[in-house]
Short mmCIF file of C-alpha atoms and ligand atoms in Angstrom, two decimals:
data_model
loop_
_atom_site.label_atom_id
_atom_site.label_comp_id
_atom_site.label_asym_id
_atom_site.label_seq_id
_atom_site.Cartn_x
_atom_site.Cartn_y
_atom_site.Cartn_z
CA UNK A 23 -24.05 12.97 5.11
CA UNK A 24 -22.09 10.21 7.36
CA UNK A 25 -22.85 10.61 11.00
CA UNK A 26 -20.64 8.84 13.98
CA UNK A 27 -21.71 7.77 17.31
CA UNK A 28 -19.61 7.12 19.43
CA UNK A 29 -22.41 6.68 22.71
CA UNK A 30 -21.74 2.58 23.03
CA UNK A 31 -18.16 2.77 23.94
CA UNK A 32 -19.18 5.54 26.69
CA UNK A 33 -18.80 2.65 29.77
CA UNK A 34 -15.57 1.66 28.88
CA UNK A 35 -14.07 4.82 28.36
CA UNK A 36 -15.42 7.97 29.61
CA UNK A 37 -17.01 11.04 27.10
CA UNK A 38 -15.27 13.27 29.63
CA UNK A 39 -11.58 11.71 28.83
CA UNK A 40 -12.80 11.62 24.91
CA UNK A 41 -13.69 15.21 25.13
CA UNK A 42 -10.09 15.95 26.93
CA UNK A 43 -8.80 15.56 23.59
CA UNK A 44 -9.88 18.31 21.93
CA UNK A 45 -7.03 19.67 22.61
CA UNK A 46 -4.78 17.28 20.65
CA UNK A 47 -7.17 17.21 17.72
CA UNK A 48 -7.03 20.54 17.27
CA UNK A 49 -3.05 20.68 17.92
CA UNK A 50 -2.96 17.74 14.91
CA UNK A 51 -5.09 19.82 12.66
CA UNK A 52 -3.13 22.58 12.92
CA UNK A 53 0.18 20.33 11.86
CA UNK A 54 -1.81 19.08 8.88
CA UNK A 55 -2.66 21.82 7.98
CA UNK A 56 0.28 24.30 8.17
CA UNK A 57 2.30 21.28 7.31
CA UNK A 58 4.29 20.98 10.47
CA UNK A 59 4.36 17.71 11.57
CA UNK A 60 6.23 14.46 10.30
CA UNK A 61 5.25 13.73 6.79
CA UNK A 62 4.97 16.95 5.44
CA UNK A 63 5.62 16.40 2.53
CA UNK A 64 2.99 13.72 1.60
CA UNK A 65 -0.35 16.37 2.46
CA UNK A 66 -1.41 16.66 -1.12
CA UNK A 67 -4.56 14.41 -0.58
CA UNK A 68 -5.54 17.35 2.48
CA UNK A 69 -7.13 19.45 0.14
CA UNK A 70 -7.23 17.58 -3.07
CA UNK A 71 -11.10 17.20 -3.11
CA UNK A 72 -12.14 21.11 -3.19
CA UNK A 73 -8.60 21.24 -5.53
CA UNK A 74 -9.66 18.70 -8.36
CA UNK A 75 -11.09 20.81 -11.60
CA UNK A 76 -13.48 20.40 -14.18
CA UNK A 77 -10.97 20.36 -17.09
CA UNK A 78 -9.16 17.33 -15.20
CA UNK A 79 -12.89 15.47 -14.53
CA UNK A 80 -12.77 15.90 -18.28
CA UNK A 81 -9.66 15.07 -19.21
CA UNK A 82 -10.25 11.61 -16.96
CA UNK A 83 -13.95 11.17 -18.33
CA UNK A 84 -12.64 11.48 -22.16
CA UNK A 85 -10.02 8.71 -21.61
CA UNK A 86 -12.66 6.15 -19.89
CA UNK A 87 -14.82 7.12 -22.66
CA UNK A 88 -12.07 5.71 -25.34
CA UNK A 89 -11.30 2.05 -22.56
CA UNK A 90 -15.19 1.89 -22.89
CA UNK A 91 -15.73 1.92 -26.32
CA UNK A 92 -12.55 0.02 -27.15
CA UNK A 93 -12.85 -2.87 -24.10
CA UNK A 94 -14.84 -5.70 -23.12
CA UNK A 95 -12.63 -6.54 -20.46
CA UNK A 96 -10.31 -3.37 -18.58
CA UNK A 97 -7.35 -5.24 -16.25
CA UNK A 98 -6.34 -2.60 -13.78
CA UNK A 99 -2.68 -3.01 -12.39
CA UNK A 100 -1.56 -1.76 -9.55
CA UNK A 101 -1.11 -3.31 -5.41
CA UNK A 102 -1.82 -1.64 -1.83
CA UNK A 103 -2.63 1.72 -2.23
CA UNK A 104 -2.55 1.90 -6.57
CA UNK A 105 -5.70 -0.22 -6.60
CA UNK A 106 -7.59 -0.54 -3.44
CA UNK A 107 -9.01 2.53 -3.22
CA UNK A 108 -10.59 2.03 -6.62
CA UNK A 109 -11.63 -2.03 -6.25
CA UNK A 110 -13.25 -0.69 -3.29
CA UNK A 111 -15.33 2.17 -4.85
CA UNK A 112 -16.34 -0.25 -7.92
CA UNK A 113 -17.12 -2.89 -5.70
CA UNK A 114 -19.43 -1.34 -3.61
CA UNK A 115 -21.43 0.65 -6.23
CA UNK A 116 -21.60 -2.57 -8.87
CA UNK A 117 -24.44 -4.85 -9.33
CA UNK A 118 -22.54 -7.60 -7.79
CA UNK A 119 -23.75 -9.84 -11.03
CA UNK A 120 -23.04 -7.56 -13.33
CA UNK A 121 -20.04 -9.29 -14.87
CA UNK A 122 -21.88 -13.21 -14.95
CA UNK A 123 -25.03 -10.99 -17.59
CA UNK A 124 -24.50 -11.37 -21.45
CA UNK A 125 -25.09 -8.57 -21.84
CA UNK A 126 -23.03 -5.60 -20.32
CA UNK A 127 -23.42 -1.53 -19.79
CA UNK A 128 -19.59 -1.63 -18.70
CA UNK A 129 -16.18 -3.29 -19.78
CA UNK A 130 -16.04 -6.03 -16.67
CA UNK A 131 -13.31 -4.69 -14.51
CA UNK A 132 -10.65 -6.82 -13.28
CA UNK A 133 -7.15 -7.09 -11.25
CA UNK A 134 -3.62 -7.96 -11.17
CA UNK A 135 -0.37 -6.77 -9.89
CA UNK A 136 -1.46 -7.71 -6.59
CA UNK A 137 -0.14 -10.69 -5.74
CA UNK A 138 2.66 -13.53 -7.70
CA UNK A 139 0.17 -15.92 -8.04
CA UNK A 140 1.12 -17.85 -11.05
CA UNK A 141 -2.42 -19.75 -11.21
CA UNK A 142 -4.05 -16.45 -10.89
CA UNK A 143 -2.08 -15.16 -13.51
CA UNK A 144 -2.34 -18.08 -15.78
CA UNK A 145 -5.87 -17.70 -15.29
CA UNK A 146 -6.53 -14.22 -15.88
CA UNK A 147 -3.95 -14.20 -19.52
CA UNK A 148 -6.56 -17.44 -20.54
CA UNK A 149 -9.37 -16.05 -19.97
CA UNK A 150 -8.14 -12.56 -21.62
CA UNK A 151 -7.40 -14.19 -24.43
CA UNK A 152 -9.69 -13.57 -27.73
CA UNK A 153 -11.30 -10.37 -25.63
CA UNK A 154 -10.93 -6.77 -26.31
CA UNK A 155 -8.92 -6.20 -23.21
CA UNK A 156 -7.56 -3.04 -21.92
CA UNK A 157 -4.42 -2.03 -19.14
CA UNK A 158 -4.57 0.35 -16.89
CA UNK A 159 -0.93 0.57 -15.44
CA UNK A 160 -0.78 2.28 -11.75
CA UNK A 161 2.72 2.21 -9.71
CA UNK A 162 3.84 5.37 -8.35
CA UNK A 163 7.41 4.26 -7.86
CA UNK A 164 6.89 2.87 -11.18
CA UNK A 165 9.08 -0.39 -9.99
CA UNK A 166 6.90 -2.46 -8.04
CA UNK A 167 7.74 -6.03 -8.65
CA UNK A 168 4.18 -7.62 -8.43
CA UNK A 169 2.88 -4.95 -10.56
CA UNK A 170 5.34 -4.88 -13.08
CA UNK A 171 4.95 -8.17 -13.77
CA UNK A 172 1.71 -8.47 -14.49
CA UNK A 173 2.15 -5.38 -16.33
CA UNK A 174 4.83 -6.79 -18.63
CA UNK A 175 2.72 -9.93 -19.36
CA UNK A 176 -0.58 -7.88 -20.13
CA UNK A 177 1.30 -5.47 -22.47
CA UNK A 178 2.83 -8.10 -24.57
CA UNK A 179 -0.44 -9.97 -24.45
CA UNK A 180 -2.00 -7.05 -25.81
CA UNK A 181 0.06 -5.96 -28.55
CA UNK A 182 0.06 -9.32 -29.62
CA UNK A 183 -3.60 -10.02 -29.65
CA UNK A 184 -4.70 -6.15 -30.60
CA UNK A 185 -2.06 -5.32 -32.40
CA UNK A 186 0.73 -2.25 -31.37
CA UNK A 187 -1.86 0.25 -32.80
CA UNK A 188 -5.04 -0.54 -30.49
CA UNK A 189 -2.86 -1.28 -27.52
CA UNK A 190 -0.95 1.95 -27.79
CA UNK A 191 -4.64 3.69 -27.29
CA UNK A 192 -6.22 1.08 -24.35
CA UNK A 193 -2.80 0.86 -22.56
CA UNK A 194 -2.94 3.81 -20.00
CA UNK A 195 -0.46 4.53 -17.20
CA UNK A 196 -1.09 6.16 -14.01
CA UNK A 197 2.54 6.59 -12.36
CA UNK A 198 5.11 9.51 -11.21
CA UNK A 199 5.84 12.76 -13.96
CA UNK A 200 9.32 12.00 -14.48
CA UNK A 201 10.73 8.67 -12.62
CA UNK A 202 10.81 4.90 -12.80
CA UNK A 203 9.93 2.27 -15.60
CA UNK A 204 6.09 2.90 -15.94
CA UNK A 205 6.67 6.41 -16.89
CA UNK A 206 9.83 5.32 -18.91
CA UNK A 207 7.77 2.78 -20.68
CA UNK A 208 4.55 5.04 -21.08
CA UNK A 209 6.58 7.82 -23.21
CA UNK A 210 8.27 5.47 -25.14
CA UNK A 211 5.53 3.91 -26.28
CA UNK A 212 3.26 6.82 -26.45
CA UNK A 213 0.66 5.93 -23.63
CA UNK A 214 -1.79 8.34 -22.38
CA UNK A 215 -0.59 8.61 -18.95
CA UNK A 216 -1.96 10.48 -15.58
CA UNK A 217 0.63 11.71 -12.88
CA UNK A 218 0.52 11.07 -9.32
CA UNK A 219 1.00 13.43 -7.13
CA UNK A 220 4.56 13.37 -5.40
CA UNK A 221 2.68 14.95 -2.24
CA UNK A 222 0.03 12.17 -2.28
CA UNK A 223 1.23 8.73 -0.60
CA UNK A 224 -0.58 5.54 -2.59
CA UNK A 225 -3.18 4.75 0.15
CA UNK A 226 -3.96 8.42 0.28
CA UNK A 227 -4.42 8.81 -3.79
CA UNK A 228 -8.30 6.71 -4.21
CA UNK A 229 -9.40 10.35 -5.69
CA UNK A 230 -5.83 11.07 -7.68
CA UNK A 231 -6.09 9.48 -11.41
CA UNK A 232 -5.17 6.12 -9.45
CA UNK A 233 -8.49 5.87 -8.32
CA UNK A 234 -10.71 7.92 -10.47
CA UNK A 235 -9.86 6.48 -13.90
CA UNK A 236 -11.28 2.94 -13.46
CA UNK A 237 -13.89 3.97 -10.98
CA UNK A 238 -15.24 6.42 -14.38
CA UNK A 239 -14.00 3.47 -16.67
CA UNK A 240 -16.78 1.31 -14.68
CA UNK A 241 -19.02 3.30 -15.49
CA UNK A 242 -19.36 5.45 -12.13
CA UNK A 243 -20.09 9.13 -12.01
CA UNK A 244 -16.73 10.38 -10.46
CA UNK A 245 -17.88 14.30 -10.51
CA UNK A 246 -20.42 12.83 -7.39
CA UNK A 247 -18.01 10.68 -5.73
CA UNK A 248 -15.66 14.39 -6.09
CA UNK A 249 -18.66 16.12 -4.50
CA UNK A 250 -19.29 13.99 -1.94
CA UNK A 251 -15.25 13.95 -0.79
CA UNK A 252 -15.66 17.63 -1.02
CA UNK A 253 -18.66 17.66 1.28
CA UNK A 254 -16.55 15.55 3.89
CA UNK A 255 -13.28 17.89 3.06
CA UNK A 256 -15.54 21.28 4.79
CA UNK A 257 -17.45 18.92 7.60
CA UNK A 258 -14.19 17.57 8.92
CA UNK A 259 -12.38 20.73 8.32
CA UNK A 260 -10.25 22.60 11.22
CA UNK A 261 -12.96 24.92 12.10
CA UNK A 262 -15.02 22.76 12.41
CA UNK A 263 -16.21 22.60 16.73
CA UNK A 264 -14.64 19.01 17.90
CA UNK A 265 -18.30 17.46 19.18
CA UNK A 266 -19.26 18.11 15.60
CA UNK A 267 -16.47 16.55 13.58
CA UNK A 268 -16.84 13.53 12.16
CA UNK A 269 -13.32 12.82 11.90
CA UNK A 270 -12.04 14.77 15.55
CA UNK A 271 -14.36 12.55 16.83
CA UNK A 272 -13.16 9.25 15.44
CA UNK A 273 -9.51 9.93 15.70
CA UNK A 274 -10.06 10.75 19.47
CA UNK A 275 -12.17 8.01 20.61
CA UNK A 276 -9.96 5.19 19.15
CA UNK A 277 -7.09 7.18 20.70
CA UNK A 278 -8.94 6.73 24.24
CA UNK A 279 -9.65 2.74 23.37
CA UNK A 280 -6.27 2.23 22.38
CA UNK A 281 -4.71 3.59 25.47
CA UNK A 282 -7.39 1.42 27.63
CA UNK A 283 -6.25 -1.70 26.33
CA UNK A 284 -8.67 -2.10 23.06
CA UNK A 285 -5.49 -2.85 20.42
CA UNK A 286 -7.49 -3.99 17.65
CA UNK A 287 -10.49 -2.14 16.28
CA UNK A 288 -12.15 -4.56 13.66
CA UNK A 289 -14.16 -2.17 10.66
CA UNK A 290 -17.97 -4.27 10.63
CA UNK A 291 -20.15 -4.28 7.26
CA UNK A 292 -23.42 -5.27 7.02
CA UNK A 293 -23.25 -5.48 3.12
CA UNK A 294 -21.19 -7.53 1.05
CA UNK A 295 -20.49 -5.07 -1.19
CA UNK A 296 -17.99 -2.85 1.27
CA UNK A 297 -15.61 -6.17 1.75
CA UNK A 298 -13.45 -4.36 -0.60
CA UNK A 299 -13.68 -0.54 2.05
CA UNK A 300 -12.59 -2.71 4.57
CA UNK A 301 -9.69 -3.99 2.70
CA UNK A 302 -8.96 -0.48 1.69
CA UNK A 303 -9.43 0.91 5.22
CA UNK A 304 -6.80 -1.78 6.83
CA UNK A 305 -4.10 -0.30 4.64
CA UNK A 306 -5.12 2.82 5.42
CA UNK A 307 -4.89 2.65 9.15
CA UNK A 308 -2.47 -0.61 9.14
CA UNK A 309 0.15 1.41 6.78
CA UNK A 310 -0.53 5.11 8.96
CA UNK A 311 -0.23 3.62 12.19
CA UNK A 312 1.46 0.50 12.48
CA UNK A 313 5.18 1.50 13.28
CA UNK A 314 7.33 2.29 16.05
CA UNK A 315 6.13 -0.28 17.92
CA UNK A 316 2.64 1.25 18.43
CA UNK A 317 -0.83 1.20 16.50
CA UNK A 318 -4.27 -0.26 16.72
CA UNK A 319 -4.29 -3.30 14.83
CA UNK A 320 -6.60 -3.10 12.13
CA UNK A 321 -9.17 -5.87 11.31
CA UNK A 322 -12.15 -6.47 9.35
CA UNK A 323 -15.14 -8.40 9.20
CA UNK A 324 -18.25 -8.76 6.92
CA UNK A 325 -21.77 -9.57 8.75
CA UNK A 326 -23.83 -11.53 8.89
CA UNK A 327 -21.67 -13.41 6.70
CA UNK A 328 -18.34 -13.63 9.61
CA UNK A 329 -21.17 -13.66 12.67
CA UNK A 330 -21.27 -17.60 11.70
CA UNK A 331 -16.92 -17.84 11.74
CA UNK A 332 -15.73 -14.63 13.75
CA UNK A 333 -18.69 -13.71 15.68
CA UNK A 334 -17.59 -16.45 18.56
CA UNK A 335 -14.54 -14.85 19.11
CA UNK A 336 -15.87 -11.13 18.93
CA UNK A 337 -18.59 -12.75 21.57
CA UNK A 338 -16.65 -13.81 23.95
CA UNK A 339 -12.63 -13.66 22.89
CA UNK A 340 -9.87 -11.70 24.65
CA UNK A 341 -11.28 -8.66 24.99
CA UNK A 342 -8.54 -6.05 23.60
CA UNK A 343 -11.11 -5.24 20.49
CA UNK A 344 -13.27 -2.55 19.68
CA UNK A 345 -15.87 -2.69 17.01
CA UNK A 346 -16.72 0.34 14.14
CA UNK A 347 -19.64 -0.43 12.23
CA UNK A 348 -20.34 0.77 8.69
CA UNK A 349 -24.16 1.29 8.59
CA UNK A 350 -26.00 2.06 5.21
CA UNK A 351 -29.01 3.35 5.71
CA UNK A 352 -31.41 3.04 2.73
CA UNK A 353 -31.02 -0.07 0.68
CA UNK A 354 -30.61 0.68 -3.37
CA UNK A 355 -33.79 -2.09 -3.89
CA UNK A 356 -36.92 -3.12 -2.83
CA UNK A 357 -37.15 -6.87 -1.28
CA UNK A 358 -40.33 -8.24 0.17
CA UNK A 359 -39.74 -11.59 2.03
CA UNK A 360 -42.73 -13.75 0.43
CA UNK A 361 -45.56 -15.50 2.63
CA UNK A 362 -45.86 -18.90 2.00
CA UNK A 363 -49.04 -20.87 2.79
CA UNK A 364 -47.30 -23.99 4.56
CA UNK A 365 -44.39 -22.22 6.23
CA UNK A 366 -42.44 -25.12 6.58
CA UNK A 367 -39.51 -23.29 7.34
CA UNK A 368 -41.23 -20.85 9.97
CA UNK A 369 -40.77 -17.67 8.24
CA UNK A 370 -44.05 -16.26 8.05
CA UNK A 371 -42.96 -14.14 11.10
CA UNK A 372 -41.49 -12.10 8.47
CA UNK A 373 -43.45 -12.15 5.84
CA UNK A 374 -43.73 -8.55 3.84
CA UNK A 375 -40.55 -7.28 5.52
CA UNK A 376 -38.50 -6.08 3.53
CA UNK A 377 -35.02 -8.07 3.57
CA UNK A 378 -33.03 -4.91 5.04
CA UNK A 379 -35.24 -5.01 7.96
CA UNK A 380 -33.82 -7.80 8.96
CA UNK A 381 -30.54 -7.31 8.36
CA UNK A 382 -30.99 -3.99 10.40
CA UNK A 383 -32.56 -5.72 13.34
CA UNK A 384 -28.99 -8.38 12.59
CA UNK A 385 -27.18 -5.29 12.99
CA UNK A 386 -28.93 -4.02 16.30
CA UNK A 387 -29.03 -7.52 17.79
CA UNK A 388 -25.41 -7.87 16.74
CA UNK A 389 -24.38 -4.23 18.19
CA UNK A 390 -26.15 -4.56 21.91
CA UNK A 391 -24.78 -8.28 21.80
CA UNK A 392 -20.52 -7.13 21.53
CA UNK A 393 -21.92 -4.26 23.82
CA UNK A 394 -23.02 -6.47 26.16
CA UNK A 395 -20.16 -8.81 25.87
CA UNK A 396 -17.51 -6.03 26.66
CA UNK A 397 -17.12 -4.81 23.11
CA UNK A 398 -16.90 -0.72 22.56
CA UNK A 399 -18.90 -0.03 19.16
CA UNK A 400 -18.70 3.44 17.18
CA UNK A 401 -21.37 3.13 14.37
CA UNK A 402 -20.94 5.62 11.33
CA UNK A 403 -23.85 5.45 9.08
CA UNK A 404 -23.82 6.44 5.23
CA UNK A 405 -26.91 7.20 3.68
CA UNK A 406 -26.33 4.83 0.78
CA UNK A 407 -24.00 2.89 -1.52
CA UNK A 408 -24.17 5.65 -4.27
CA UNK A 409 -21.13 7.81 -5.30
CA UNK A 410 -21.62 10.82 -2.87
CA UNK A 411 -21.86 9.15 0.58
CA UNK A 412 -18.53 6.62 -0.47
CA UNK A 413 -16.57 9.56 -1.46
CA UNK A 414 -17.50 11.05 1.96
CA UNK A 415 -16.86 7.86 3.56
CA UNK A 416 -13.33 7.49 2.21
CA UNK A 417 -12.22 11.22 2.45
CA UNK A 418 -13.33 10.60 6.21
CA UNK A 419 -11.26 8.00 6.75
CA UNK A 420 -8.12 9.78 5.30
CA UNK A 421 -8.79 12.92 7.36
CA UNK A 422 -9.15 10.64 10.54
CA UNK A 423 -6.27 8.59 9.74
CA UNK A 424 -4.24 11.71 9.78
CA UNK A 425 -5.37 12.90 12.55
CA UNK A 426 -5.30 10.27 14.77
CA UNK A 427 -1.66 9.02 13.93
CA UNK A 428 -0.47 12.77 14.76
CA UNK A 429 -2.07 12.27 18.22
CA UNK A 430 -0.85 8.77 18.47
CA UNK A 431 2.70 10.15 17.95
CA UNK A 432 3.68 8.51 14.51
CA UNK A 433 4.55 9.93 11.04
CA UNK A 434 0.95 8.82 9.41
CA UNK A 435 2.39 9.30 5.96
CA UNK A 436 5.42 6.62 5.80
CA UNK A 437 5.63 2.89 5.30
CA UNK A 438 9.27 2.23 5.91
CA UNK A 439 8.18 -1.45 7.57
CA UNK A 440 7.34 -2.36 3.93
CA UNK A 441 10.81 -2.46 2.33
CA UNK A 442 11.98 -5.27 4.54
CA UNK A 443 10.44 -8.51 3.00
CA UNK A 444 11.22 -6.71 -0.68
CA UNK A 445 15.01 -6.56 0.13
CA UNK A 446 15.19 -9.93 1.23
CA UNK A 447 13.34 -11.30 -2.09
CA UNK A 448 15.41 -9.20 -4.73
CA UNK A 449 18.59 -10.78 -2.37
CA UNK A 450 17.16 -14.20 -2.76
CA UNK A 451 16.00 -13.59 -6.44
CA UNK A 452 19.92 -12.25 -7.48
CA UNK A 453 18.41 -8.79 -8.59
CA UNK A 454 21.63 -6.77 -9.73
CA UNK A 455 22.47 -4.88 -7.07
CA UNK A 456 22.20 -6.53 -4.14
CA UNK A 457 25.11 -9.36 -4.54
CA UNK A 458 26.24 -8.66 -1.17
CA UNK A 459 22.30 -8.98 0.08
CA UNK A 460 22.42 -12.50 -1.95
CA UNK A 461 25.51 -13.78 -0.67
CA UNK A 462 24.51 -12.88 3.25
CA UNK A 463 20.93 -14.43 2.86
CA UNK A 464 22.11 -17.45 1.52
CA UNK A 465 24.34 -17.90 4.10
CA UNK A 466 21.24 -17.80 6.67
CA UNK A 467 19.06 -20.68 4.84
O1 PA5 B 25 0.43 3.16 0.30
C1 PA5 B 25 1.46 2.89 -0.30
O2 PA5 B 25 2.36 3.74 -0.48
C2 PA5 B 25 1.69 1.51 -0.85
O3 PA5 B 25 0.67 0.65 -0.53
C3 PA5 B 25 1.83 1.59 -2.36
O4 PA5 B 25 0.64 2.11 -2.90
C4 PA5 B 25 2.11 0.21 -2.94
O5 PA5 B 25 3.25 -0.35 -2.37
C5 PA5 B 25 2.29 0.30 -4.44
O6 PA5 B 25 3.35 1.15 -4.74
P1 PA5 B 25 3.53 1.73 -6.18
O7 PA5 B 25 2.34 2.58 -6.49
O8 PA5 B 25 4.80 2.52 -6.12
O9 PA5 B 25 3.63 0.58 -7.13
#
């Protein structure tokens, strides 16, 4: 089970003024849960854990079953919310090898539709070409531009490499039940297709079909990650006394930093393989809180790697940060540092340690160092990188994220920042439809 301490920021704020908002936390449970605060309408993900059932575990297991017998190679489609909560589950449960070995357990897993990279796209059609390649297709609108363009150049590469038969059966869409062109395309062509949720927002969906269908297509058991997302669902639940929520007591304290001048909390690893949870927490956070001209600024480091490029700055930088570390307590392996007779390089000190000793006592050091150098630090510690404790993790995170953003004073569950750069590009790009938009950006350049 995750635990959160919250005892190394006590100094810079007080537990007494944490405590004070109990009051809030409860007031911001209650709106999420009778659904009456801003963003009603986008709750679904509240419950979904305890709601998911066997028959749609199944239903999800049989179709990975037919991209793993059918694929070497599985592209999943999809930006922001429609793939990071998934990258970020595979990523941090994969041998991080896995796809360099000849031979494979798993289709390798790989991504597009998140960026207009033409060299990255180039790339990734080259090296798809000859494989047994498979698509899965996630948009919720159904009309994201990034995504639906990698989309259309995977599904003709498909078809045209696999023939219409095969791709019709490793093609599979993840998108809304009735609206936009991923659902249009997926019944025309006869795709298996998932829905999304209209009541679940895309950074909110990682255990919808958006997530769960590549994290089982990898090869993960999804009925644990369920479990351990269910787990989290009763420990942060609205009964649950405030000193002994997880989630109050997140939500609360970065509340109290906020308001004490700590604008940007940076999210710490101390394993490589949770670069991709960070990236899925700063949406999370960035896209909940970031509006009205308020929110913490989210950040996000990995140590020891960003000790040797950020850690100057964390040191001894302008101090508006606060620091929350992701801890893992057991290791998945077994790594004895090696004695060596000459000890040229002066190792022997830690000879027989085990290598996550050491990158424990790098975690310590690194923790009492911010401390000491004015930096709050909430540690939450997982028990490992196996399905249960990440589904936790990232059902925490969402329950947080609510809550804090109601006590903060913000809808948590819009993004209406994010339209502004796409109106300007389908104005500079002549999309039909916005002629006037064209004619009155041109003007500017
Ligand atoms: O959280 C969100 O709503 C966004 O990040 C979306 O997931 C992202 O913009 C992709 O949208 P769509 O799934 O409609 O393609």
């Amino acid at each position: 089970m995750i635990t959160l301490n919250v005892e190394k920021t006590f100094g810079f704020i007080s537990k007494e003024n944490v405590n004070a908002y109990e009051k809030k936390v409860q007031e911001a449970q209650e709106m999420l849960e009778n659904g009456t605060g801003e963003g009603n309408d986008f709750l679904g993900w509240l419950h979904l854990p305890s709601s998911i059932t066997q028959e749609h575990l199944n239903d999800l297991k049989a179709t990975a079953q037919v991209l793993r017998e059918n694929c070497d190679v599985v592209v999943v489609a999809g930006i922001g919310g429609s793939y990071l909560g998934a990258r970020a589950v595979i990523e941090a449960l994969s041998n991080s090898f896995a796809w360099l070995q000849e031979k494979k357990d798993s289709p390798v897993i790989l991504y597009a539709g998140h960026n207009i990279g033409e060299d990255y796209l180039y790339e990734l059609t080259e090296y798809l070409k000859g494989k047994k390649f498979g698509v899965i297709n996630i948009s919720k609108s159904g009309t994201t531009t990034e995504t639906a363009l990698a989309f259309r150049l995977l599904r003709k590469q498909c078809e045209d490499q696999r023939g219409k038969e095969m791709a019709q059966k490793v093609i599979v869409a993840i998108t809304d039940a009735k609206k936009g062109a991923a659902r249009l395309t997926a019944d025309k062509e006869g795709y298996k297709s998932f829905i999304i949720p209209d009541n679940v927002g895309g950074r909110f969906s990682v255990l919808t079909p958006v997530g769960l269908l590549p994290i089982a297509v990898a090869g993960y058991d999804i009925e644990k990650l369920v479990a351990g997302a269910v787990a989290m669902e009763k420990a942060c639940g609205k009964d649950v006394p405030f000193a002994e929520n997880p989630a109050a007591l997140y939500a609360a304290t970065r509340n109290e930093l906020y308001k004490n001048g700590k604008k940007i909390e940076i999210l710490v690893n101390f394993n490589p393989k949770l670069h991709y949870v960070n990236e899925w927490w700063k949406q999370l956070y960035g896209e909940s809180e970031g509006k009205d001209n308020k929110g913490i600024f989210p950040a996000a480091v990995d140590f020891s790697t960003d000790l040797h490029s950020m850690g100057q700055w964390i040191q001894e930088g302008e101090r508006t940060i606060f620091e929350t570390v992701i801890s893992v307590e057991h290791a998945n392996h077994n790594l004895l540092v090696p004695s060596d007779e000459e000890n040229l390089d002066g190792l022997n000190y830690l000879a027989g340690k085990r290598v996550d000793e050491v990158n424990k006592m790098a975690e310590l050091g690194t923790q009492l160092a911010h401390v000491d150098g004015g930096v709050p630090n909430l540690r939450l510690t997982i028990p490992a990188l196996n399905e249960e404790s990440i589904g936790g993790l990232l059902y925490f995170f969402e329950k947080a994220c609510g809550i804090s953003g109601y006590i903060l004073g913000v809808n948590p569950f819009n993004q209406p920042g994010v339209e502004a750069y796409k109106k300007n590009m389908f104005a500079l790009l002549n999309k039909p439809g916005y002629e006037e938009a064209s004619k009155a950006i041109q003007a500017r350049l």
